[in-house]
XYZ file of C-alpha atoms in Angstrom:
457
model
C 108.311 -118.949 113.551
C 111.550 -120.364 111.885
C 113.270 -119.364 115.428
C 111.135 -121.831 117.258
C 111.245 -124.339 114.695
C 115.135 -124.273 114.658
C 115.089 -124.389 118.943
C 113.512 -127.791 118.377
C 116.172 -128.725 115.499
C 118.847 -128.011 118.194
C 117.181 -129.925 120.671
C 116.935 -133.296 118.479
C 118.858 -135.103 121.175
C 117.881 -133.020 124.257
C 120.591 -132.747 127.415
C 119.226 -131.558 130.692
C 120.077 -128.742 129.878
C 118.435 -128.414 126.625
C 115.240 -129.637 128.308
C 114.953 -126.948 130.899
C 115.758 -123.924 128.385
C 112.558 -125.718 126.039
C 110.648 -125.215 129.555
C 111.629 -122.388 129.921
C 110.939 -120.821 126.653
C 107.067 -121.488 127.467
C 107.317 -120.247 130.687
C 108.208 -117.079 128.995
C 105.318 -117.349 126.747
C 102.871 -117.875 129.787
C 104.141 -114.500 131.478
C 103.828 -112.648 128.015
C 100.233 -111.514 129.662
C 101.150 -110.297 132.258
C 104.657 -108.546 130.923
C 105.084 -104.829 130.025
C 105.439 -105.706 126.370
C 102.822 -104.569 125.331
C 103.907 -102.024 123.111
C 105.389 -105.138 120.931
C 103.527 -106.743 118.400
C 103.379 -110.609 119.840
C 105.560 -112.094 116.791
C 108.534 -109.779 117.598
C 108.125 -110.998 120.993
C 107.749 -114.429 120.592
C 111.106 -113.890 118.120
C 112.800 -112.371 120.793
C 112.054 -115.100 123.444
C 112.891 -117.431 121.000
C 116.138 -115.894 119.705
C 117.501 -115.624 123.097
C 116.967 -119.447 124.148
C 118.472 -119.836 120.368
C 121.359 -118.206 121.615
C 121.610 -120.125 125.262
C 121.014 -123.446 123.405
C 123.743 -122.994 121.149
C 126.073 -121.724 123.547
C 125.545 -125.454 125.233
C 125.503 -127.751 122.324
C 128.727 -129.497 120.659
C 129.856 -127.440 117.939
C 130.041 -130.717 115.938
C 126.321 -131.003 116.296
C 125.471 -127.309 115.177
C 127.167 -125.566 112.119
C 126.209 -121.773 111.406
C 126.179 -120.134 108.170
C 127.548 -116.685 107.903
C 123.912 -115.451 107.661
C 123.445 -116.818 111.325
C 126.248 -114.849 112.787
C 124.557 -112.046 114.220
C 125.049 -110.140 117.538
C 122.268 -111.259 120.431
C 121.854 -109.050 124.138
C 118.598 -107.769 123.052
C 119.002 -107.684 119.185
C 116.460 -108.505 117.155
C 118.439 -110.994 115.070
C 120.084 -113.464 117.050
C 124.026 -114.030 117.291
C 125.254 -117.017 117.512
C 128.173 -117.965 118.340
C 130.002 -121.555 118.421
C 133.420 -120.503 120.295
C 134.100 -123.273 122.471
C 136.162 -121.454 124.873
C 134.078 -118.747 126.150
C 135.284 -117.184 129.946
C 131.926 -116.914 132.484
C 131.794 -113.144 131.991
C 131.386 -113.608 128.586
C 128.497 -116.174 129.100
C 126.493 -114.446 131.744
C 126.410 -111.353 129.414
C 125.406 -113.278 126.572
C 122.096 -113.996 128.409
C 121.456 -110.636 129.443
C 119.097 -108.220 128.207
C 121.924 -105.461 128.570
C 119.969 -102.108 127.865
C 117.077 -103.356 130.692
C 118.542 -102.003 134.080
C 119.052 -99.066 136.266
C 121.308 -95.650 137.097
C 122.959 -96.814 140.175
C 125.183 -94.238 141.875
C 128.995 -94.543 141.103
C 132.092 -92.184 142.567
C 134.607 -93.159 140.344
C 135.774 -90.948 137.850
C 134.063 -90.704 134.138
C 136.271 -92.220 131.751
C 137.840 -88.687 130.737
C 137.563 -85.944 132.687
C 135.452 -82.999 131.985
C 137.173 -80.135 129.958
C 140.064 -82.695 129.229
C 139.054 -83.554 125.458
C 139.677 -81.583 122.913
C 136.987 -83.571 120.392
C 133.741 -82.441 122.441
C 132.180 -79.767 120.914
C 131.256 -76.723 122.575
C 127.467 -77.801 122.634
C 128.274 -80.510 124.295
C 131.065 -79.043 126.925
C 128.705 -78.469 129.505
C 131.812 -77.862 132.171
C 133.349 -75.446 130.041
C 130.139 -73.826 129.708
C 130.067 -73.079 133.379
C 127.254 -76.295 134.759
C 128.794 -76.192 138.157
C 127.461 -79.463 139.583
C 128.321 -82.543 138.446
C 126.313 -85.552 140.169
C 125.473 -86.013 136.641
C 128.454 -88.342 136.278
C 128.253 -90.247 139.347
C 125.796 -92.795 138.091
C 126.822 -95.800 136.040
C 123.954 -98.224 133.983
C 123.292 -101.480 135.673
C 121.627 -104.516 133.306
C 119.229 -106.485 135.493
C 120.668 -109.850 136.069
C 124.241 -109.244 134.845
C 127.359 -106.909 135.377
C 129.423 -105.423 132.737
C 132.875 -104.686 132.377
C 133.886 -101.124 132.802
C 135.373 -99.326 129.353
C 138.617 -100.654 128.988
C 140.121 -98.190 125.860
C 143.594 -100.008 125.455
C 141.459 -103.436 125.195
C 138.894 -102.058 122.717
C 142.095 -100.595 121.011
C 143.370 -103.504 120.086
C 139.934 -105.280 119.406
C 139.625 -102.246 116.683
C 143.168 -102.580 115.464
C 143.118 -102.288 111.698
C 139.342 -101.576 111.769
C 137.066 -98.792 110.327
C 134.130 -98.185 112.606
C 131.913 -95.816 110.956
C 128.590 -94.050 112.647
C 126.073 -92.255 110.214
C 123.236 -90.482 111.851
C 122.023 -87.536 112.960
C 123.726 -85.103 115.996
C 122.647 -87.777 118.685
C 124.635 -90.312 116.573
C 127.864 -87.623 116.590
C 126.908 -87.296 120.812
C 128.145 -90.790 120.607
C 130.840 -90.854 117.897
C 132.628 -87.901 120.111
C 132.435 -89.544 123.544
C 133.886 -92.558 122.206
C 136.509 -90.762 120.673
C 137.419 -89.237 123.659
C 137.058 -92.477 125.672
C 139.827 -94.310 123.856
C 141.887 -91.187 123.628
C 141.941 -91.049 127.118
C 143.897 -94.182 127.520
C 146.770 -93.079 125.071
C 149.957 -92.604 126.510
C 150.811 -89.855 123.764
C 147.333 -88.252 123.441
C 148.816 -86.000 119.970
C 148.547 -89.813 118.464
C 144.958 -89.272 117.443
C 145.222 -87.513 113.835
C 141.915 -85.694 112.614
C 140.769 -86.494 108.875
C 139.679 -83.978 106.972
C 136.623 -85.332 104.423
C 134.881 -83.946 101.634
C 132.298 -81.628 102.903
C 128.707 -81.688 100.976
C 126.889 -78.902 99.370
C 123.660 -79.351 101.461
C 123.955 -78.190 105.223
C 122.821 -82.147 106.625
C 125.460 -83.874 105.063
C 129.215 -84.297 105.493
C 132.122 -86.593 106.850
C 134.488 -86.681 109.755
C 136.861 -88.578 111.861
C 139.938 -89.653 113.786
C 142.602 -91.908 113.400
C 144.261 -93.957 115.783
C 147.609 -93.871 114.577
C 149.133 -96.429 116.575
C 146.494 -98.511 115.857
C 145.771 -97.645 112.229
C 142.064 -97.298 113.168
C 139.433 -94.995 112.282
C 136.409 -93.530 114.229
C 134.318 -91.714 111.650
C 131.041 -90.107 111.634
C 129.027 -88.705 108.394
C 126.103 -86.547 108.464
C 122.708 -87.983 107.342
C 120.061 -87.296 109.839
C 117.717 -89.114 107.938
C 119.412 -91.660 106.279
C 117.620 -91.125 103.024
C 118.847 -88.578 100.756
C 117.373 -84.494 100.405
C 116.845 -82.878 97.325
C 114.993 -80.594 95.779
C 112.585 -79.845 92.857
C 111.550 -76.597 91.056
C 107.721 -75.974 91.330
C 105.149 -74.368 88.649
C 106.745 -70.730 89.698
C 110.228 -71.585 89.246
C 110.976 -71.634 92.774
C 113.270 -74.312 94.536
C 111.742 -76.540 97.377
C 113.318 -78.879 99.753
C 112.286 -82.301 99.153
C 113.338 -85.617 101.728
C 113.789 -88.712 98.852
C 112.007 -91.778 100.536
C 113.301 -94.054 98.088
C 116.865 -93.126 97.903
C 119.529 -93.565 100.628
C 121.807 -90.696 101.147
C 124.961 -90.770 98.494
C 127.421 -89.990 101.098
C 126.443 -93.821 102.961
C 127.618 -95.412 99.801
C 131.343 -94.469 100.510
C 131.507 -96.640 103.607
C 130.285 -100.519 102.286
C 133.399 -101.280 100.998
C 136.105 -101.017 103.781
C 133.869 -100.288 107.050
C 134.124 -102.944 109.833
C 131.397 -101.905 112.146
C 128.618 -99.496 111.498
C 126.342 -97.737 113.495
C 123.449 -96.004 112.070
C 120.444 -93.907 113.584
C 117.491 -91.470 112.422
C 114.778 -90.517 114.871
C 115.091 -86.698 115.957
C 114.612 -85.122 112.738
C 111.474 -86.781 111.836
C 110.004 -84.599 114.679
C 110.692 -81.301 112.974
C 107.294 -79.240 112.104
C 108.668 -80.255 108.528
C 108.881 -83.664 108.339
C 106.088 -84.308 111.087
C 103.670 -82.007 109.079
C 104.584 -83.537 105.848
C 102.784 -81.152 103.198
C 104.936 -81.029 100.023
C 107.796 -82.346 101.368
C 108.300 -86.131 100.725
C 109.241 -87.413 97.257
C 109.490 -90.491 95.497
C 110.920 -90.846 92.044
C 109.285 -87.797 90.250
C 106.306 -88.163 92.897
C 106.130 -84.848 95.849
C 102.738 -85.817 97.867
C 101.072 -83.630 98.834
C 100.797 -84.664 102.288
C 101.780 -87.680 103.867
C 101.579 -89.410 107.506
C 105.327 -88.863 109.209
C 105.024 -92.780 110.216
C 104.401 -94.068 106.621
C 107.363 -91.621 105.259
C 109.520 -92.982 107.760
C 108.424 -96.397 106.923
C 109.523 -95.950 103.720
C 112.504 -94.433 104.505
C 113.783 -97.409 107.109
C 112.975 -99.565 104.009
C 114.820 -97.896 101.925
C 117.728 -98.026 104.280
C 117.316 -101.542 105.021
C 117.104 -102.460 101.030
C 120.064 -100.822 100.764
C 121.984 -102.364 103.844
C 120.586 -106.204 102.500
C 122.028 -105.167 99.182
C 125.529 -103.398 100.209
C 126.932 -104.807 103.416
C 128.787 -107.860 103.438
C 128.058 -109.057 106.706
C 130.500 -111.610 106.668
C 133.444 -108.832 106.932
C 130.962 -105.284 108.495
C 129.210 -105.543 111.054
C 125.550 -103.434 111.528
C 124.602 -101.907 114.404
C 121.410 -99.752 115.308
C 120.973 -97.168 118.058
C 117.740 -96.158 119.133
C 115.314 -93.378 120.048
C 117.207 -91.463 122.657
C 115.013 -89.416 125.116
C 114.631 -85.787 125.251
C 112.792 -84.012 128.422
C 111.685 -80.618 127.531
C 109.045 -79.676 130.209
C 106.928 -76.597 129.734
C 107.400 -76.391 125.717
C 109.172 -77.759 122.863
C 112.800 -77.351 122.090
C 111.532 -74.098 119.871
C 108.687 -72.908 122.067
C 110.564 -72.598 125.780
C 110.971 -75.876 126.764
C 112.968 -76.598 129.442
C 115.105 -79.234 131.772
C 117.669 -77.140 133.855
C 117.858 -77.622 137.252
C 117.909 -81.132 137.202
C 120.792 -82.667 139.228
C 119.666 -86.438 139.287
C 118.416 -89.473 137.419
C 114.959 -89.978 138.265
C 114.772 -92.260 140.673
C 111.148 -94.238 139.993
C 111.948 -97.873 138.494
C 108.340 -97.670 137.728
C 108.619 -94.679 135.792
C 108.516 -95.070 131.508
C 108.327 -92.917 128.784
C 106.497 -93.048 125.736
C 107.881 -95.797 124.152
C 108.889 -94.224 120.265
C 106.805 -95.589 117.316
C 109.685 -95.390 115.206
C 111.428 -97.850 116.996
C 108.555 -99.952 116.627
C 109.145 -99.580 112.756
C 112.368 -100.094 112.951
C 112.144 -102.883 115.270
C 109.723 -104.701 112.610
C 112.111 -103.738 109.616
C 115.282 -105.120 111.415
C 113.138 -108.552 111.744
C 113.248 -109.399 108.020
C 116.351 -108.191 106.839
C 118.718 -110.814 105.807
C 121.589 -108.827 107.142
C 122.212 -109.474 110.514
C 121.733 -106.252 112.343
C 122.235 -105.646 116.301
C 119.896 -103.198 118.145
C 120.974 -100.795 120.980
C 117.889 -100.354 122.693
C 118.460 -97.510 124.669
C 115.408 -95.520 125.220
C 115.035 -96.846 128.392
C 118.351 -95.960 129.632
C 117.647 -92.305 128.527
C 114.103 -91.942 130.116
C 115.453 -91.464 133.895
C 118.657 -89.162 132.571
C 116.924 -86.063 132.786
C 119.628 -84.344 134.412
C 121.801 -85.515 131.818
C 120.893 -82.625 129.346
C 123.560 -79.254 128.439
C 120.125 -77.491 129.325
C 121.766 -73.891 129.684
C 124.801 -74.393 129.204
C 124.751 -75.256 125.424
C 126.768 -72.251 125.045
C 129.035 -70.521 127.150
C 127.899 -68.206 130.231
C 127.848 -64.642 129.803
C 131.024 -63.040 130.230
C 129.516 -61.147 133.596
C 128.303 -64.268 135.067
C 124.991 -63.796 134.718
C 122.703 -66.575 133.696
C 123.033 -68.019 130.284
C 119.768 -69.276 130.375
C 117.905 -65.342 129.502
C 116.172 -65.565 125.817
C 117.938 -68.768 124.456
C 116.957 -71.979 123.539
C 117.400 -74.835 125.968
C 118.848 -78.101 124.930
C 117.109 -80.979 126.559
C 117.568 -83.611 123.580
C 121.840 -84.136 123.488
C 123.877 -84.954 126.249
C 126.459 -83.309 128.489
C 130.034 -84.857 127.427
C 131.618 -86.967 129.441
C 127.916 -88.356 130.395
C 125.142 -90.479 129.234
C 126.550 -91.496 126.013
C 129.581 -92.605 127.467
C 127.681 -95.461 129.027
C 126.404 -96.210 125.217
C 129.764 -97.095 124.456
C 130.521 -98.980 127.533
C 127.743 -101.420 125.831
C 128.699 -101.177 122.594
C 132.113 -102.358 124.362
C 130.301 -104.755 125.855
C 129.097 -106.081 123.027
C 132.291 -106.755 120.935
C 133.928 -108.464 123.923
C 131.113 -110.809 123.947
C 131.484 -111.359 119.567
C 134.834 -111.821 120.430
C 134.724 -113.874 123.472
C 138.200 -114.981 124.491
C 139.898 -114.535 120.657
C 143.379 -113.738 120.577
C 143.921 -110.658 118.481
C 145.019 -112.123 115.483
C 141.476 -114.216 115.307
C 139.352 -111.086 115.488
C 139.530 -109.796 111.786
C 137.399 -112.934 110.744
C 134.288 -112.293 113.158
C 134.534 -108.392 112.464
């Protein structure tokens, strides 16, 4: 309850203002019954009420009144550590998205053109090239997020450019995580005059299959988009049983060595787990999870990954200076495999539109319930991308059949392969990830020239 006791703090000498956000923080707290948050434990929700009127009430006090440290400075639209931010010249764009819950909103239809054309970049991998794969509609692009209660800008590349300019931004994670790391790749390519500007860097590759580095520079801009391979964040090993015999083991209490090459110079990072830890493997857990010299025998998926999101966030609290990187955290992003799993005929072609029910939800991920509670005591600030929700209607979103080229003779490509109904079709859904995470700097930065940015970075 330090939030609440701080909103108080603030409001010493109340304005107007400052009274009605106070009413209106227990106004929230009266419609917590009847809300749909109940899938939230009611601390983390009276946090997040209190972080956002944290936020408002800062934005509207004197900055000689209020004086942040640098552990306050934290991102806010819907993170679970508030960011606050004492610019005094901040443009009304910037302000109505700072008190918007950007990731809770709706597909609305959009003809304008994606932000790179399909077929156009050559970053997106095949998987992920549903046009060059042969998906002959493409409705799939006409839809653009909306936040309800604000608008955001539209992806401007040349602006985020030169936000980025002399910045690492780094994303670890699994193949959702790369989904992303590609499209926005592509995205700010897409606004370069001289498109051959964008040099690939070659990194060290890693003996084990689920590890390994990547990424593109901007030369113009001497910035770096990079992605490395760690699917669960915590390192894999393995140990020799009684017979000799080698066994793959997932360390729970050690983070992935290949992280520890990005603390030192990375300006923004974006981490995410969540996909593997459905794998028979890790969801079965029998002989599989380790810690120190320890192999259980069996353990619950949820406690392992419990573990394993502490062992991140230890690691995070103990590495990042969050005065100079900034932390970012995607969520669970939605798969829709109907009729099966992704290894037992599950399917999602067909599907030509966002589902169209504003009533409809999901399952709401328990990981991102742990992860949700984690993120709430860390000392590093840490910003949340929420978007599960986002993902729930896109179920036409999906490569489906056309993870892989169509057969030479036209015939379908869907006959005795697996469907993919968990990544995304590129340009698509992911794109509109980054026009948030866009979203999001322009509001860290509000109305900074250039040569301010490098100190809230």
């Amino acid at each position: 309850m330090a939030d609440l006791k701080n909103l108080f703090l603030i409001t010493k000498h109340p304005s107007t203002t400052q009274i009605f956000l106070t009413s209106l923080f227990f106004l929230s707290l009266f419609l917590l019954s009847s809300s749909s948050l109940s899938d939230f434990s009611p601390s983390l929700i009276v946090s997040s009420f209190t972080s956002r009127l944290l936020t408002a009430a800062n934005f509207f006090s004197s900055p000689s009144s209020y004086t942040s440290s640098a552990s306050d400075t934290t991102m806010f639209l819907s993170s679970v550590s508030p960011r606050r931010i004492n610019e005094p010249k901040i443009d009304s764009e910037t302000k109505e998205l700072a008190s918007c819950d950007i990731f809770d909103g709706t597909w609305v239809f959009d003809d304008s053109e994606p932000v790179y054309l399909p077929g156009y970049c050559p970053f997106v991998e095949d998987k992920f090239n549903c046009f060059k794969n042969g998906r002959p509609d493409s409705g799939f692009l006409r839809h653009r997020w909306q936040p309800h209660g604000c608008s955001i800008p539209r992806f401007d590349g040349k602006k985020m450019l030169k936000m980025l300019r002399g910045k690492r931004v780094v994303f670890v994670g699994d193949s959702l995580n790369r989904n992303m790391w590609e499209s926005l790749v592509c995205s700010l390519r897409s606004t370069l005059e001289d498109k051959n500007r964008v040099s690939k860097i070659i990194g060290k590759q890693s003996n084990l299959p689920n590890e390994g580095f990547y990424g593109f520079r901007f030369n113009d801009f001497e910035c770096s988009i990079d992605f490395i391979k760690s699917p669960f964040l915590v390192q894999e090993s393995e140990v020799v049983d009684v017979y000799g015999k080698r066994r793959e083991t997932l360390r729970l209490d050690m983070i992935q060595r290949s992280m520890t090459k990005i603390y030192k110079n990375a300006d923004i990072v974006i981490f995410n787990t969540g996909h593997w830890w459905t794998h028979q493997k890790t969801y079965e857990g029998k002989g599989y999870y380790q810690e120190g010299n320890r192999v259980y025998e069996r353990l619950e998926v949820k406690e392992a990954y419990t573990k394993a999101i502490h062992t991140w966030a230890d690691w995070v609290d103990s590495n990042i200076n969050s005065t100079k990187t900034r932390v970012f955290f995607v969520g669970y992003s939605s798969s829709h495999f109907r009729k099966g799993a992704w290894n037992s005929g599950g399917q999602c072609d067909g599907e030509t539109r966002p589902i169209q029910n504003e009533t409809y939800t999901g399952v709401y991920p328990w990981m991102m319930k742990v992860v949700e509670s984690v993120i709430s005591e860390m000392k590093t600030p840490v910003f949340y991308m929420n978007i599960t929700k986002m993902t729930w209607y896109r179920t036409d979103g999906h490569p489906s059949v056309y993870r892989q080229p169509a057969n030479p003779r036209g015939t379908s490509p869907a006959a005795g392969m697996y469907q993919d109904c968990s990544h995304w079709c590129l340009p698509g859904v992911p794109d509109s990830w980054n026009q948030l995470l866009y979203a999001t700097l322009l509001v860290s930065h509000g109305s900074l020239p250039d040569k301010s940015l490098g100190s809230l970075l």
